[in-house]
PDB file of C-alpha atoms (C1' of nucleotides) in Angstrom:
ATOM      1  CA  UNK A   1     -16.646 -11.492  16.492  1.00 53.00           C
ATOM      2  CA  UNK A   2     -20.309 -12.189  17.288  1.00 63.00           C
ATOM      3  CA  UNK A   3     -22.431 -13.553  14.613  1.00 66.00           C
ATOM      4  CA  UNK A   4     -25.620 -13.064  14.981  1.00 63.00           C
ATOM      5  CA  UNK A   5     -27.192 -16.522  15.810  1.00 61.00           C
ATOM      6  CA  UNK A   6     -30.010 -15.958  13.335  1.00 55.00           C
ATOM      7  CA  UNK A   7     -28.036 -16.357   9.925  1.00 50.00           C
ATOM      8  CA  UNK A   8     -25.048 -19.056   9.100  1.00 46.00           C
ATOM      9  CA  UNK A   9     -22.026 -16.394   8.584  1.00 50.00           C
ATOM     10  CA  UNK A  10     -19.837 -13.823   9.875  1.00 53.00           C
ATOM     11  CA  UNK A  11     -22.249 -10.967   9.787  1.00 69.00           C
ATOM     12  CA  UNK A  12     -21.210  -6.852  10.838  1.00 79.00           C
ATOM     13  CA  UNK A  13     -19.234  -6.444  13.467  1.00 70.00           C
ATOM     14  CA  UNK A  14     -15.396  -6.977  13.168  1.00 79.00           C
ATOM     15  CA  UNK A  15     -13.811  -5.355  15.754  1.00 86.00           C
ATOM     16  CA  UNK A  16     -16.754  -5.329  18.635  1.00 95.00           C
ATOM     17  CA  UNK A  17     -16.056  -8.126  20.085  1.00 97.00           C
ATOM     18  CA  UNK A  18     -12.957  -6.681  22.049  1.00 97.00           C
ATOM     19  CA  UNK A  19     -15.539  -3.961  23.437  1.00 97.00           C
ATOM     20  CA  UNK A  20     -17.936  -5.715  24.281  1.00 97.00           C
ATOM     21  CA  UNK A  21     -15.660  -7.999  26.531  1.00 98.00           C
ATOM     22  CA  UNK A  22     -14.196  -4.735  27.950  1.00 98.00           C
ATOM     23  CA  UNK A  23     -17.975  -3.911  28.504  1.00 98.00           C
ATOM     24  CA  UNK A  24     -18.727  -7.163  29.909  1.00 97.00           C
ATOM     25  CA  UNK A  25     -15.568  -6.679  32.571  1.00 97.00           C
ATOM     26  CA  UNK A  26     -16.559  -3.611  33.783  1.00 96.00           C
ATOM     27  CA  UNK A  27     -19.955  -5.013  35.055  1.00 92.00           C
ATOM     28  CA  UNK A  28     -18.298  -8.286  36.728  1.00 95.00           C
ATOM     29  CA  UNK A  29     -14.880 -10.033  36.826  1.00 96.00           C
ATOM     30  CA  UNK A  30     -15.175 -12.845  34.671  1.00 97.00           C
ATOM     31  CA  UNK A  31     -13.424 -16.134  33.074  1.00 98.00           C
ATOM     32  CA  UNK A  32     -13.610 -16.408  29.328  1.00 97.00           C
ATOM     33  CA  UNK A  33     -15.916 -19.141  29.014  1.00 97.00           C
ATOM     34  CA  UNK A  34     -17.993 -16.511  31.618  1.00 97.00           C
ATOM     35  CA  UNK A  35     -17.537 -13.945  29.364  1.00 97.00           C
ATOM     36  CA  UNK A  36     -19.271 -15.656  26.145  1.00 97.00           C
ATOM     37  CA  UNK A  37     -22.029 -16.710  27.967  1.00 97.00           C
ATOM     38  CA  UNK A  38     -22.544 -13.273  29.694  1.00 97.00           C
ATOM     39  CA  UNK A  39     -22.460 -11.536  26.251  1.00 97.00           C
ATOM     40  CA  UNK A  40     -24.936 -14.028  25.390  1.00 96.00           C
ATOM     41  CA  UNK A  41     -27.482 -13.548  27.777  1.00 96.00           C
ATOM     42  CA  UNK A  42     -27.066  -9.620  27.522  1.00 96.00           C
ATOM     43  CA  UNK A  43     -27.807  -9.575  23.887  1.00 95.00           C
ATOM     44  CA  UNK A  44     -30.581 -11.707  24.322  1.00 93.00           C
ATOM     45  CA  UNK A  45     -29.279 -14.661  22.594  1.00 93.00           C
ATOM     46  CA  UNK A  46     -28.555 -12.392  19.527  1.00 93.00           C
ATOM     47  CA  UNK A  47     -25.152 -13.102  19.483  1.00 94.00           C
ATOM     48  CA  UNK A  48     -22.912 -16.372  19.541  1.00 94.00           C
ATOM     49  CA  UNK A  49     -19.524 -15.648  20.862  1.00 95.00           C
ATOM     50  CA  UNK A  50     -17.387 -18.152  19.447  1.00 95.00           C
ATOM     51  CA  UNK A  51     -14.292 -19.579  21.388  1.00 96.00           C
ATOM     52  CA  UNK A  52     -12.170 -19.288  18.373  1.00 96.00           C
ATOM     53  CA  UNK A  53     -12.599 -15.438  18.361  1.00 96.00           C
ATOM     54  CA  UNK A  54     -12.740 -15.044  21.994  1.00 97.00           C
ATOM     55  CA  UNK A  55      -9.557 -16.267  22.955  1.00 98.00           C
ATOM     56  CA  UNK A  56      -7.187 -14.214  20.543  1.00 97.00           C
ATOM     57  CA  UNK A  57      -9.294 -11.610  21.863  1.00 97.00           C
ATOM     58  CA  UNK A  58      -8.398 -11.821  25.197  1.00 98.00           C
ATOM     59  CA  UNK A  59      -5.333 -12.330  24.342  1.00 98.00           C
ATOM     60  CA  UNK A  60      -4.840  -9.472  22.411  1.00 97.00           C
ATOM     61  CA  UNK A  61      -6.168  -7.367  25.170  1.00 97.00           C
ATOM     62  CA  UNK A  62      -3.993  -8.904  28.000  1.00 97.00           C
ATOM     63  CA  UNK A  63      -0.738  -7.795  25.747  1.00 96.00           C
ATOM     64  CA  UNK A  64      -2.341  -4.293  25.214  1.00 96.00           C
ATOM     65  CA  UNK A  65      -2.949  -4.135  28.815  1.00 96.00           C
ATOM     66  CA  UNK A  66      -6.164  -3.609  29.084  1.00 98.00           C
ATOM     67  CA  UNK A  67      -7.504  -6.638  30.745  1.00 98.00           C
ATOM     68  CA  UNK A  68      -5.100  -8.532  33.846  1.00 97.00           C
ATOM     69  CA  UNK A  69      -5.376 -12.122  34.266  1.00 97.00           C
ATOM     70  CA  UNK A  70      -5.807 -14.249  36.935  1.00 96.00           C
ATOM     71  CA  UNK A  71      -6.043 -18.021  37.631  1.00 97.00           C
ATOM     72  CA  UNK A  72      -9.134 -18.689  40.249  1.00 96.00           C
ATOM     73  CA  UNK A  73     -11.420 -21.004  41.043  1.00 95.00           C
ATOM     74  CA  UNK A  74     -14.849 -20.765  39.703  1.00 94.00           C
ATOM     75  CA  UNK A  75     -18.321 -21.488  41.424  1.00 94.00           C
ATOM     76  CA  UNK A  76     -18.083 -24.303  39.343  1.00 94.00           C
ATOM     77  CA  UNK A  77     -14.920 -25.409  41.279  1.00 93.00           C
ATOM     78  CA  UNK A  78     -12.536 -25.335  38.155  1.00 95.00           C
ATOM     79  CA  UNK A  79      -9.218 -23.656  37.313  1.00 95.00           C
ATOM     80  CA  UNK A  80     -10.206 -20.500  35.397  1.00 97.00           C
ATOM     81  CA  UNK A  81      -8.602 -17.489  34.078  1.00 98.00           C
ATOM     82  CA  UNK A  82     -10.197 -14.527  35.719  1.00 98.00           C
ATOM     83  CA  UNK A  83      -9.734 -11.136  33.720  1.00 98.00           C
ATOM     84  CA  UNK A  84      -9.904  -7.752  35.447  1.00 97.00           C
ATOM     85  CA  UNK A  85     -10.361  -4.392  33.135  1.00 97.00           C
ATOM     86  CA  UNK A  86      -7.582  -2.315  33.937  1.00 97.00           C
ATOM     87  CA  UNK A  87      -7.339   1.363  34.477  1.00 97.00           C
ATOM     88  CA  UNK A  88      -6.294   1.482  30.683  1.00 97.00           C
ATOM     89  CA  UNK A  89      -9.149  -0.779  29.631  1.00 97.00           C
ATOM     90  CA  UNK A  90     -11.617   1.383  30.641  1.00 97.00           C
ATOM     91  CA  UNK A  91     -10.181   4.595  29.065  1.00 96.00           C
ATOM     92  CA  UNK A  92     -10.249   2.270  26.174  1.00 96.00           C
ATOM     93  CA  UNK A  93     -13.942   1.228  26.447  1.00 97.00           C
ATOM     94  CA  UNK A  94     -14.990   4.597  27.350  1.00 96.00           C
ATOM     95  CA  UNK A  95     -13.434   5.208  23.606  1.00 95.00           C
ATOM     96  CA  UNK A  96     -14.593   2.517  22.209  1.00 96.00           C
ATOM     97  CA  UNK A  97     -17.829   2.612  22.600  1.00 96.00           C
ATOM     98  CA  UNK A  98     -18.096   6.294  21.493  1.00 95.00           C
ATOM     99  CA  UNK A  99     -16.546   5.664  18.360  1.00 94.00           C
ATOM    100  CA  UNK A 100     -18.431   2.543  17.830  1.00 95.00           C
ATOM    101  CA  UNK A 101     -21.903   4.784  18.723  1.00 95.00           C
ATOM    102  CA  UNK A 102     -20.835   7.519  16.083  1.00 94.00           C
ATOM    103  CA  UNK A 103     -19.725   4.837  13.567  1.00 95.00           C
ATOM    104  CA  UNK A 104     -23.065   3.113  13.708  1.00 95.00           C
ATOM    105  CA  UNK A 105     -25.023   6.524  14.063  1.00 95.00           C
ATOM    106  CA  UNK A 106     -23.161   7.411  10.570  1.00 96.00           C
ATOM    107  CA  UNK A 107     -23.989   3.871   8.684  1.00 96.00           C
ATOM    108  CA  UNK A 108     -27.909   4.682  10.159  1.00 96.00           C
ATOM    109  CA  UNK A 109     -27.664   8.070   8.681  1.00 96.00           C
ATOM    110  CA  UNK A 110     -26.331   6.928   5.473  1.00 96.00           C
ATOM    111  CA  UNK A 111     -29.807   4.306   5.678  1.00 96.00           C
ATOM    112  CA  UNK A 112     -31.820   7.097   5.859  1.00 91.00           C
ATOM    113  CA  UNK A 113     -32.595   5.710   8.803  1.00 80.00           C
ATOM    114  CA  UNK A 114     -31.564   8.349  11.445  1.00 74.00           C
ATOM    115  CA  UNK A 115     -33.922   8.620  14.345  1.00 59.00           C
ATOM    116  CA  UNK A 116     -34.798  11.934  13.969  1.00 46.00           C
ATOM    117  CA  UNK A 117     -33.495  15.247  15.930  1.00 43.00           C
ATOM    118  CA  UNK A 118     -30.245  14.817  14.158  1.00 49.00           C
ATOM    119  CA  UNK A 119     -28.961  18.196  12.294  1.00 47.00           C
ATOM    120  CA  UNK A 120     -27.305  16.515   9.138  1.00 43.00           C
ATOM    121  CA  UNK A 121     -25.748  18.918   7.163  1.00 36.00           C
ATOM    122  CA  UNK A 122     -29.436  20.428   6.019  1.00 34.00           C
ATOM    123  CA  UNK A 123     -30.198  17.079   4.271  1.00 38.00           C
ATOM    124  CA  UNK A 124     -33.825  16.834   5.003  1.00 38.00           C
ATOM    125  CA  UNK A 125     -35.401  14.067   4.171  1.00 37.00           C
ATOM    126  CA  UNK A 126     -39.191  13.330   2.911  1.00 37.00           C
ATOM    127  CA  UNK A 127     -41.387  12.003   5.035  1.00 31.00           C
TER     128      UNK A 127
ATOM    129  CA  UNK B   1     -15.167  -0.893   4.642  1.00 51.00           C
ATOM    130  CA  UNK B   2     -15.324   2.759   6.041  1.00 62.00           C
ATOM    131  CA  UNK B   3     -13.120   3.599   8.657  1.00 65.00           C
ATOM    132  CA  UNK B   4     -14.216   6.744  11.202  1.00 62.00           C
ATOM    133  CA  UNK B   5     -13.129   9.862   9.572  1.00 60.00           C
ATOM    134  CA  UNK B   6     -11.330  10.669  13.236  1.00 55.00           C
ATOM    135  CA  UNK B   7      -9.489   7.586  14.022  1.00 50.00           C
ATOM    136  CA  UNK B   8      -6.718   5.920  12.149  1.00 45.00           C
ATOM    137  CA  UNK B   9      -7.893   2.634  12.081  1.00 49.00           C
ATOM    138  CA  UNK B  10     -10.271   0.353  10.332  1.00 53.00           C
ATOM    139  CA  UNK B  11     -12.696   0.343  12.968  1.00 70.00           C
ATOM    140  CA  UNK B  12     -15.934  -1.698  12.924  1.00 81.00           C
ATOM    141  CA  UNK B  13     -17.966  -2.412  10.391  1.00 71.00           C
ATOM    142  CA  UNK B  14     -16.723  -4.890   8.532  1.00 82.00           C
ATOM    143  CA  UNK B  15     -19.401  -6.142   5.807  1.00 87.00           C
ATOM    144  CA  UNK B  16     -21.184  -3.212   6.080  1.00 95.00           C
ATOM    145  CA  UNK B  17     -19.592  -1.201   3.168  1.00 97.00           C
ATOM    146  CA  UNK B  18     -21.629  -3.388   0.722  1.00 97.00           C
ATOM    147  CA  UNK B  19     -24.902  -2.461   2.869  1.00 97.00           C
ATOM    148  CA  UNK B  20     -23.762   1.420   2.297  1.00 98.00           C
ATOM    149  CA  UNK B  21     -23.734   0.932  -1.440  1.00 98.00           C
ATOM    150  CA  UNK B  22     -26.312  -0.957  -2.249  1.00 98.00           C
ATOM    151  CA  UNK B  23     -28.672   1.408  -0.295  1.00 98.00           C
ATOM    152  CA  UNK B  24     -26.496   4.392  -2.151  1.00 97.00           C
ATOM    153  CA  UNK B  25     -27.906   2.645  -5.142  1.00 97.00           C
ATOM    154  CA  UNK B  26     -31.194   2.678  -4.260  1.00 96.00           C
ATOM    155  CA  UNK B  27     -31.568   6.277  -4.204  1.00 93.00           C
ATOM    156  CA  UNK B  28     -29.709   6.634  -7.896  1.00 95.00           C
ATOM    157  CA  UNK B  29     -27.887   5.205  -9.740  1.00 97.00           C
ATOM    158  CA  UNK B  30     -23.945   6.064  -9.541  1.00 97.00           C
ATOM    159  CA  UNK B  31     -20.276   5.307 -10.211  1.00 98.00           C
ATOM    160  CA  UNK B  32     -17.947   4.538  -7.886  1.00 97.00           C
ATOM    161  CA  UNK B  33     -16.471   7.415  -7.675  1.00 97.00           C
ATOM    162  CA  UNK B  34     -19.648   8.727  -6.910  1.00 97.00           C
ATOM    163  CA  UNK B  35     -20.873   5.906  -4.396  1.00 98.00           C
ATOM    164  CA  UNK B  36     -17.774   7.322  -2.320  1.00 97.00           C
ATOM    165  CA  UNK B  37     -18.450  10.564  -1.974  1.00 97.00           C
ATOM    166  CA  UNK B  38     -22.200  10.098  -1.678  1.00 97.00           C
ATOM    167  CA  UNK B  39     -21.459   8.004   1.113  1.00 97.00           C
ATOM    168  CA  UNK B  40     -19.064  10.107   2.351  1.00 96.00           C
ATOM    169  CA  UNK B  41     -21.350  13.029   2.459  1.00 95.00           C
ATOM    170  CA  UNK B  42     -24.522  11.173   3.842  1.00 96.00           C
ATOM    171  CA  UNK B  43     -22.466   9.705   6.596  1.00 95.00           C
ATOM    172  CA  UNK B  44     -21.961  13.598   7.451  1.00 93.00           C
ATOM    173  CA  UNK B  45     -18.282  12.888   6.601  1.00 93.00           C
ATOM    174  CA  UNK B  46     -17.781  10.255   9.366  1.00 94.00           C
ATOM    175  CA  UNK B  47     -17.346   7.664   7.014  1.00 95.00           C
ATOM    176  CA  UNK B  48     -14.409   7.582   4.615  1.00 94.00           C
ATOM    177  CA  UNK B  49     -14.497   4.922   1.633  1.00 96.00           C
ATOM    178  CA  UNK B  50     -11.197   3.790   0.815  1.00 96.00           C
ATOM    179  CA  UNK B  51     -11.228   2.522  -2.929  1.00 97.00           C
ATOM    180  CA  UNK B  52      -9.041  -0.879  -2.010  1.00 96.00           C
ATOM    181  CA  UNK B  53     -12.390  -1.486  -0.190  1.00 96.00           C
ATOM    182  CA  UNK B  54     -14.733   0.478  -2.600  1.00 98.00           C
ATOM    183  CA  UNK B  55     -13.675  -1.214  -6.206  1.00 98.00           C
ATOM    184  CA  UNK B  56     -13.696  -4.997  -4.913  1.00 98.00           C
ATOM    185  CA  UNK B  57     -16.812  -4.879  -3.212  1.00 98.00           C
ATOM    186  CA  UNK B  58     -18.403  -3.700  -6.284  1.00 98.00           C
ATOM    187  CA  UNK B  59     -16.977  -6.127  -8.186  1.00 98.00           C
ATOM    188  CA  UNK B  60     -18.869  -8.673  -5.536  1.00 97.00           C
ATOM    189  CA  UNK B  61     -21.788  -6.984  -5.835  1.00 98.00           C
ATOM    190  CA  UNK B  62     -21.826  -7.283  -9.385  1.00 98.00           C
ATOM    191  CA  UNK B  63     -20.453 -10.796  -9.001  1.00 97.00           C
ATOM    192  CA  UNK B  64     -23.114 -11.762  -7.050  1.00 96.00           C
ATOM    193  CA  UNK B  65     -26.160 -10.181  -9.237  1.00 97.00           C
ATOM    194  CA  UNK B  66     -26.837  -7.724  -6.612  1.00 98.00           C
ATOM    195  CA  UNK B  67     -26.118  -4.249  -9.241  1.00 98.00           C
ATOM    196  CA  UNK B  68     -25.763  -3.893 -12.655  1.00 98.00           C
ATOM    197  CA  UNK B  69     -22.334  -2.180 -14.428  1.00 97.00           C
ATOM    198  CA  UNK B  70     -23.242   0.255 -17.566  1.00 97.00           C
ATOM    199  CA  UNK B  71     -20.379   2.481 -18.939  1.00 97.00           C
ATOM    200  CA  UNK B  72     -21.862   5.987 -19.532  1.00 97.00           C
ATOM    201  CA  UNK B  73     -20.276   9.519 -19.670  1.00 96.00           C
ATOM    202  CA  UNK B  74     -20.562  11.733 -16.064  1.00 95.00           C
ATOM    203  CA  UNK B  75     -21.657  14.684 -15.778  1.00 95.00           C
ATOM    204  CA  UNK B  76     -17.910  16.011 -15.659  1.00 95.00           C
ATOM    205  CA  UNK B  77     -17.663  14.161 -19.176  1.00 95.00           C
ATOM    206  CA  UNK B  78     -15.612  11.235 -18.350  1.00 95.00           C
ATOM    207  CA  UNK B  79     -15.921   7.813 -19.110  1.00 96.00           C
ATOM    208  CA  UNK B  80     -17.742   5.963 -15.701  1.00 97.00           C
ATOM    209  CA  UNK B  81     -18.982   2.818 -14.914  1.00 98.00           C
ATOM    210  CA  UNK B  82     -22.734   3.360 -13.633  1.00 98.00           C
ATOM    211  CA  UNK B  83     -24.367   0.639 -11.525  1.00 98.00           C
ATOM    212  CA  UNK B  84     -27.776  -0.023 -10.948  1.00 98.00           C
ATOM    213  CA  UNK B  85     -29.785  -2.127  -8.281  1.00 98.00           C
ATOM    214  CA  UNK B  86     -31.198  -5.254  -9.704  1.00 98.00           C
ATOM    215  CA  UNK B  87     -34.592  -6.782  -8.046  1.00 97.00           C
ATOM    216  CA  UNK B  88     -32.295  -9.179  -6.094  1.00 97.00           C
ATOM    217  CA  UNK B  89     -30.357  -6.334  -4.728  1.00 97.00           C
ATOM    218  CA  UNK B  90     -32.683  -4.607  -3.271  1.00 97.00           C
ATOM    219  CA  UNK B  91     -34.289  -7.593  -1.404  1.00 97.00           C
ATOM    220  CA  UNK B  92     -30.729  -8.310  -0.626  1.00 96.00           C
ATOM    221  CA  UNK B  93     -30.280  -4.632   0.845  1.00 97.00           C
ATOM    222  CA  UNK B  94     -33.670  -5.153   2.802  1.00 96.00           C
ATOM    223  CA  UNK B  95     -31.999  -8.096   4.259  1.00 95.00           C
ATOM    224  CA  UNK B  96     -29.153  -7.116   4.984  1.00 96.00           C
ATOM    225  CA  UNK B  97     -30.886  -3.758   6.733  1.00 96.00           C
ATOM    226  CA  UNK B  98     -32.654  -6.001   8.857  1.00 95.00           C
ATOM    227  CA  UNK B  99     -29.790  -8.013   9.848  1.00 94.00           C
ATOM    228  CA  UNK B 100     -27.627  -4.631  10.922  1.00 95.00           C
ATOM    229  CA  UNK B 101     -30.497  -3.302  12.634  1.00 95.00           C
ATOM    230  CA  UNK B 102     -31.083  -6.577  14.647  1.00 94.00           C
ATOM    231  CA  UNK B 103     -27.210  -7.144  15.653  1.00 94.00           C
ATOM    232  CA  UNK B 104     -26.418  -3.529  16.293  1.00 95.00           C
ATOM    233  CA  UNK B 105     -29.316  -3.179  18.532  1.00 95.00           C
ATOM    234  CA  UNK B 106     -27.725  -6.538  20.231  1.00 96.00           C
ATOM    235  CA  UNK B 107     -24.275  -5.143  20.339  1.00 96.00           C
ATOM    236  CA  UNK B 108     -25.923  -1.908  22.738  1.00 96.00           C
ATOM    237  CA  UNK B 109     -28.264  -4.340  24.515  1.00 96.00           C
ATOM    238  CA  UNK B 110     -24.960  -5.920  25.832  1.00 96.00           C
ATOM    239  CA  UNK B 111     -23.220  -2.305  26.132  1.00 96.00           C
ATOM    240  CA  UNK B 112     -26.217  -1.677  27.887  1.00 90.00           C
ATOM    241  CA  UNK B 113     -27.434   1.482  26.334  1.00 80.00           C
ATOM    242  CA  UNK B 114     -30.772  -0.227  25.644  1.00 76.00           C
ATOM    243  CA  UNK B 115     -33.306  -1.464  28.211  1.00 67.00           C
ATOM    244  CA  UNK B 116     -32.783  -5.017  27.982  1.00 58.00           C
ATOM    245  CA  UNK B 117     -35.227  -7.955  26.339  1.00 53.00           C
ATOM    246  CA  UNK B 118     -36.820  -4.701  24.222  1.00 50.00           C
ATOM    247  CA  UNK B 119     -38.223  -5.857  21.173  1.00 48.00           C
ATOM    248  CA  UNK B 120     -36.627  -4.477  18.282  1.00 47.00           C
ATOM    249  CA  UNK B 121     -38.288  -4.077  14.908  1.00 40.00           C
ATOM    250  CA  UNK B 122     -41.289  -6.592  16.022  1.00 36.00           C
ATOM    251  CA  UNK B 123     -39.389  -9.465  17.050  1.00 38.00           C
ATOM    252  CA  UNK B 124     -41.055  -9.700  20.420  1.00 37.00           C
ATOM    253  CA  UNK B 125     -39.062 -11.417  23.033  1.00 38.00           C
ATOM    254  CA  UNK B 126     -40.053 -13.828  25.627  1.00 36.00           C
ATOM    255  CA  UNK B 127     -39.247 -12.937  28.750  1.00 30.00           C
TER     256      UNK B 127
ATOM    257  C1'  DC C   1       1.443  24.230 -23.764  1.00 80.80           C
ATOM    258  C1'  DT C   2       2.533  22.215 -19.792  1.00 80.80           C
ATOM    259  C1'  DT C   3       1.764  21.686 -15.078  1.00 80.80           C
ATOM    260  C1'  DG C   4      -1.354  20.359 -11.615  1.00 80.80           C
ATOM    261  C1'  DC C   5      -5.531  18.729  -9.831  1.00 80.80           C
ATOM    262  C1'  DA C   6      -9.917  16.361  -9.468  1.00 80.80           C
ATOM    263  C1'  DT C   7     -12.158  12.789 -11.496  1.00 80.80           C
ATOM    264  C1'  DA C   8     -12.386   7.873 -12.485  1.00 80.80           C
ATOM    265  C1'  DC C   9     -10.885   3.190 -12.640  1.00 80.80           C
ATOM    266  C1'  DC C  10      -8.103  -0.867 -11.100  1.00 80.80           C
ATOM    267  C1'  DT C  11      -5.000  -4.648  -8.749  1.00 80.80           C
ATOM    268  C1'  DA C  12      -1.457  -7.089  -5.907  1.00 80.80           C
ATOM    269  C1'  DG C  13      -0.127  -7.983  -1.497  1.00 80.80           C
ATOM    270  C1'  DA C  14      -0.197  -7.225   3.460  1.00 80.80           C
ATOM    271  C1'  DT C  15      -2.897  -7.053   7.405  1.00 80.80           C
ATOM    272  C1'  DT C  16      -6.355  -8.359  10.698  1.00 80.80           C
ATOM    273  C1'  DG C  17     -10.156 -10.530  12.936  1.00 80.80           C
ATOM    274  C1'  DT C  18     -12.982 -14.212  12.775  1.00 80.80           C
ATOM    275  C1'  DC C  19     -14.167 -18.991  12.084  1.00 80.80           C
ATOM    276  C1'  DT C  20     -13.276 -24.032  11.679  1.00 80.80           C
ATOM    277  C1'  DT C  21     -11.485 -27.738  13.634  1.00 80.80           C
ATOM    278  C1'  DG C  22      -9.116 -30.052  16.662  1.00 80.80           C
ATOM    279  C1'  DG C  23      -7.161 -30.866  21.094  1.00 80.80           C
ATOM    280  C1'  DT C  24      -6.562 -31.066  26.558  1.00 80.80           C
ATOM    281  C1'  DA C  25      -8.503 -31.463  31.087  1.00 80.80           C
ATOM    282  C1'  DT C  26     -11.696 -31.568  35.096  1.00 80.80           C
ATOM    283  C1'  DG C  27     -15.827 -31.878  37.960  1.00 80.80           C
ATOM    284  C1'  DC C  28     -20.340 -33.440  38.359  1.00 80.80           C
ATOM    285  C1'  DT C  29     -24.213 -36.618  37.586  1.00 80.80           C
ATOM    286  C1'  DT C  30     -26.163 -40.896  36.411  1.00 80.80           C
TER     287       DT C  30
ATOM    288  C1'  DA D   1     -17.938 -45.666  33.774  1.00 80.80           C
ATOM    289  C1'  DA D   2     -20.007 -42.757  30.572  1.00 80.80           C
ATOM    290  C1'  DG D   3     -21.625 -38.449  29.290  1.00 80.80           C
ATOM    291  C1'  DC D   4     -21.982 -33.666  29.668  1.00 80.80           C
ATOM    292  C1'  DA D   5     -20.991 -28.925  30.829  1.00 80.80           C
ATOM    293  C1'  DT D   6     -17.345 -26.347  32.086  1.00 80.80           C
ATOM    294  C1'  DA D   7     -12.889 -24.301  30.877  1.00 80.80           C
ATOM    295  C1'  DC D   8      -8.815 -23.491  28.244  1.00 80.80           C
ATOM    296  C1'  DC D   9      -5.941 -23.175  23.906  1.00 80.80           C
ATOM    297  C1'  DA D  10      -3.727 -23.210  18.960  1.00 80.80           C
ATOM    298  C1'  DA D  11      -3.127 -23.958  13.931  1.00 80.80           C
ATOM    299  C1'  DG D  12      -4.752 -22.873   9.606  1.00 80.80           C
ATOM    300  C1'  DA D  13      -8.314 -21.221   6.518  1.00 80.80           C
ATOM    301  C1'  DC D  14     -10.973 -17.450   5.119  1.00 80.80           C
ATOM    302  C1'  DA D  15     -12.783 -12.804   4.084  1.00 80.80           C
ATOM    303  C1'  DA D  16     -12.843  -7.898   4.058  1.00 80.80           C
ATOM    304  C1'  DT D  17     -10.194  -4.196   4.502  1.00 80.80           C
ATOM    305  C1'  DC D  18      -6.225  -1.191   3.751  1.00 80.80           C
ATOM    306  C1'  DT D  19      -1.735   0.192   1.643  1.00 80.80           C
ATOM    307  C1'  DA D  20       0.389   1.481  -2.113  1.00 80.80           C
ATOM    308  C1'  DG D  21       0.969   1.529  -6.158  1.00 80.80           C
ATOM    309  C1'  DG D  22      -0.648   2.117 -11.245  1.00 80.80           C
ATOM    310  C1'  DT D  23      -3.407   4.060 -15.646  1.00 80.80           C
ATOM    311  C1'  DA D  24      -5.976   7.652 -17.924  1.00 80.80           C
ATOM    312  C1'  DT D  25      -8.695  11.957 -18.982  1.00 80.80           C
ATOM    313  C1'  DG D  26     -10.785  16.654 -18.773  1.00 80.80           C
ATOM    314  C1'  DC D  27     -10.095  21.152 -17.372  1.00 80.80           C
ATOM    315  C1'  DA D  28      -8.138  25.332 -15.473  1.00 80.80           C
ATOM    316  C1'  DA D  29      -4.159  28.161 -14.437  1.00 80.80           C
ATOM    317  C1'  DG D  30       0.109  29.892 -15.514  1.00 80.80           C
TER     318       DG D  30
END
DNA sequence: CTTGCATACCTAGATTGTCTTGGTATGCTT
DNA sequence: AAGCATACCAAGACAATCTAGGTATGCAAG
């Protein structure tokens, strides 16, 4: 998806990508090359979104129906493929995103790392 | 590496599975077997450890220097391959820590469920 | 004693998402 | 006219996971 811009390789993450474009659609309409950038700037230049990744991605979620393409003119004045989230695109983000926050709460928990307030199955942990 | 105990699918996370072991390790030293369920059970059974994923990526770790394979008898009297962390795995797993920490903090920054340019884990931002 | 189950290990092959690399094209600016 | 940012795309490599098998043992139940 997203490497993180700090090291060289594919780091975490397989998978986000797709919600995090979904994310990224909700705020704005957007074209692809829009939509890297945008992810970009929200993450605080933490991420890199490659085009190699982004593409199939959009892809993938125009067949699934979650996102609806259009061809537009940007600011910019070029021919650009504007993606909409669909009604089903949001269910999907809405889902998304909680799994993705109760996936990542779990792999913090398993670091011991769980920011307190948590019941955990009585596993207290030293302080 | 660990799919959500309530979805179907591999979901997220790839590359973190080694992350959950190593750190596993760190707190004693275990078989595989054993790395599962532990894993299993800190997650607070959210995470499931599928041993396609489980055996290979210990045989990376090991691979790679990061843990160290002893055959010993378990508890339950059966012949079971206990690894250890080496030094180099645990600065590995300190790494690594830092690096999930740092890109799943970006990945909510963009979902926006985090005040934006916040500066996580000291790495002040510019703004 | 034999059936069944949990423990414990392993691999081959398919799948999937990402990355690498390359390409096309256009609109500005210099 | 050259160079750059914008904007799109695909083929193939790569890496981690999952699927689906397999082996073997200790123990408890019948």
């Amino acid at each position: 998806m997203a490497r993180s811009t700090a090291d060289g390789g594919p780091e975490f993450l397989s998978g986000t990508l797709e919600m995090l474009i979904l994310r990224t659609l909700e705020a704005e309409e957007l074209h692809g090359y829009g939509i890297a950038r945008a992810i970009e700037a929200a993450s605080g230049a933490r991420l890199s979104i490659e085009e190699g990744s982004l593409y199939p991605a959009l892809h993938r979620l125009e067949k699934r129906g979650d996102v609806r393409p259009e061809w537009k003119v940007s600011p910019t004045n070029r021919r650009a493929r504007y993606y909409s989230l669909t009604q089903q695109g949001k269910k999907h983000l809405k889902k998304t995103t909680t799994a993705w926050l109760d996936v990542s709460a779990a792999v913090n928990r398993v670091l011991g790392l769980v920011p307190a307030n948590q019941p955990t199955l009585g596993r207290a942990e030293a302080t």
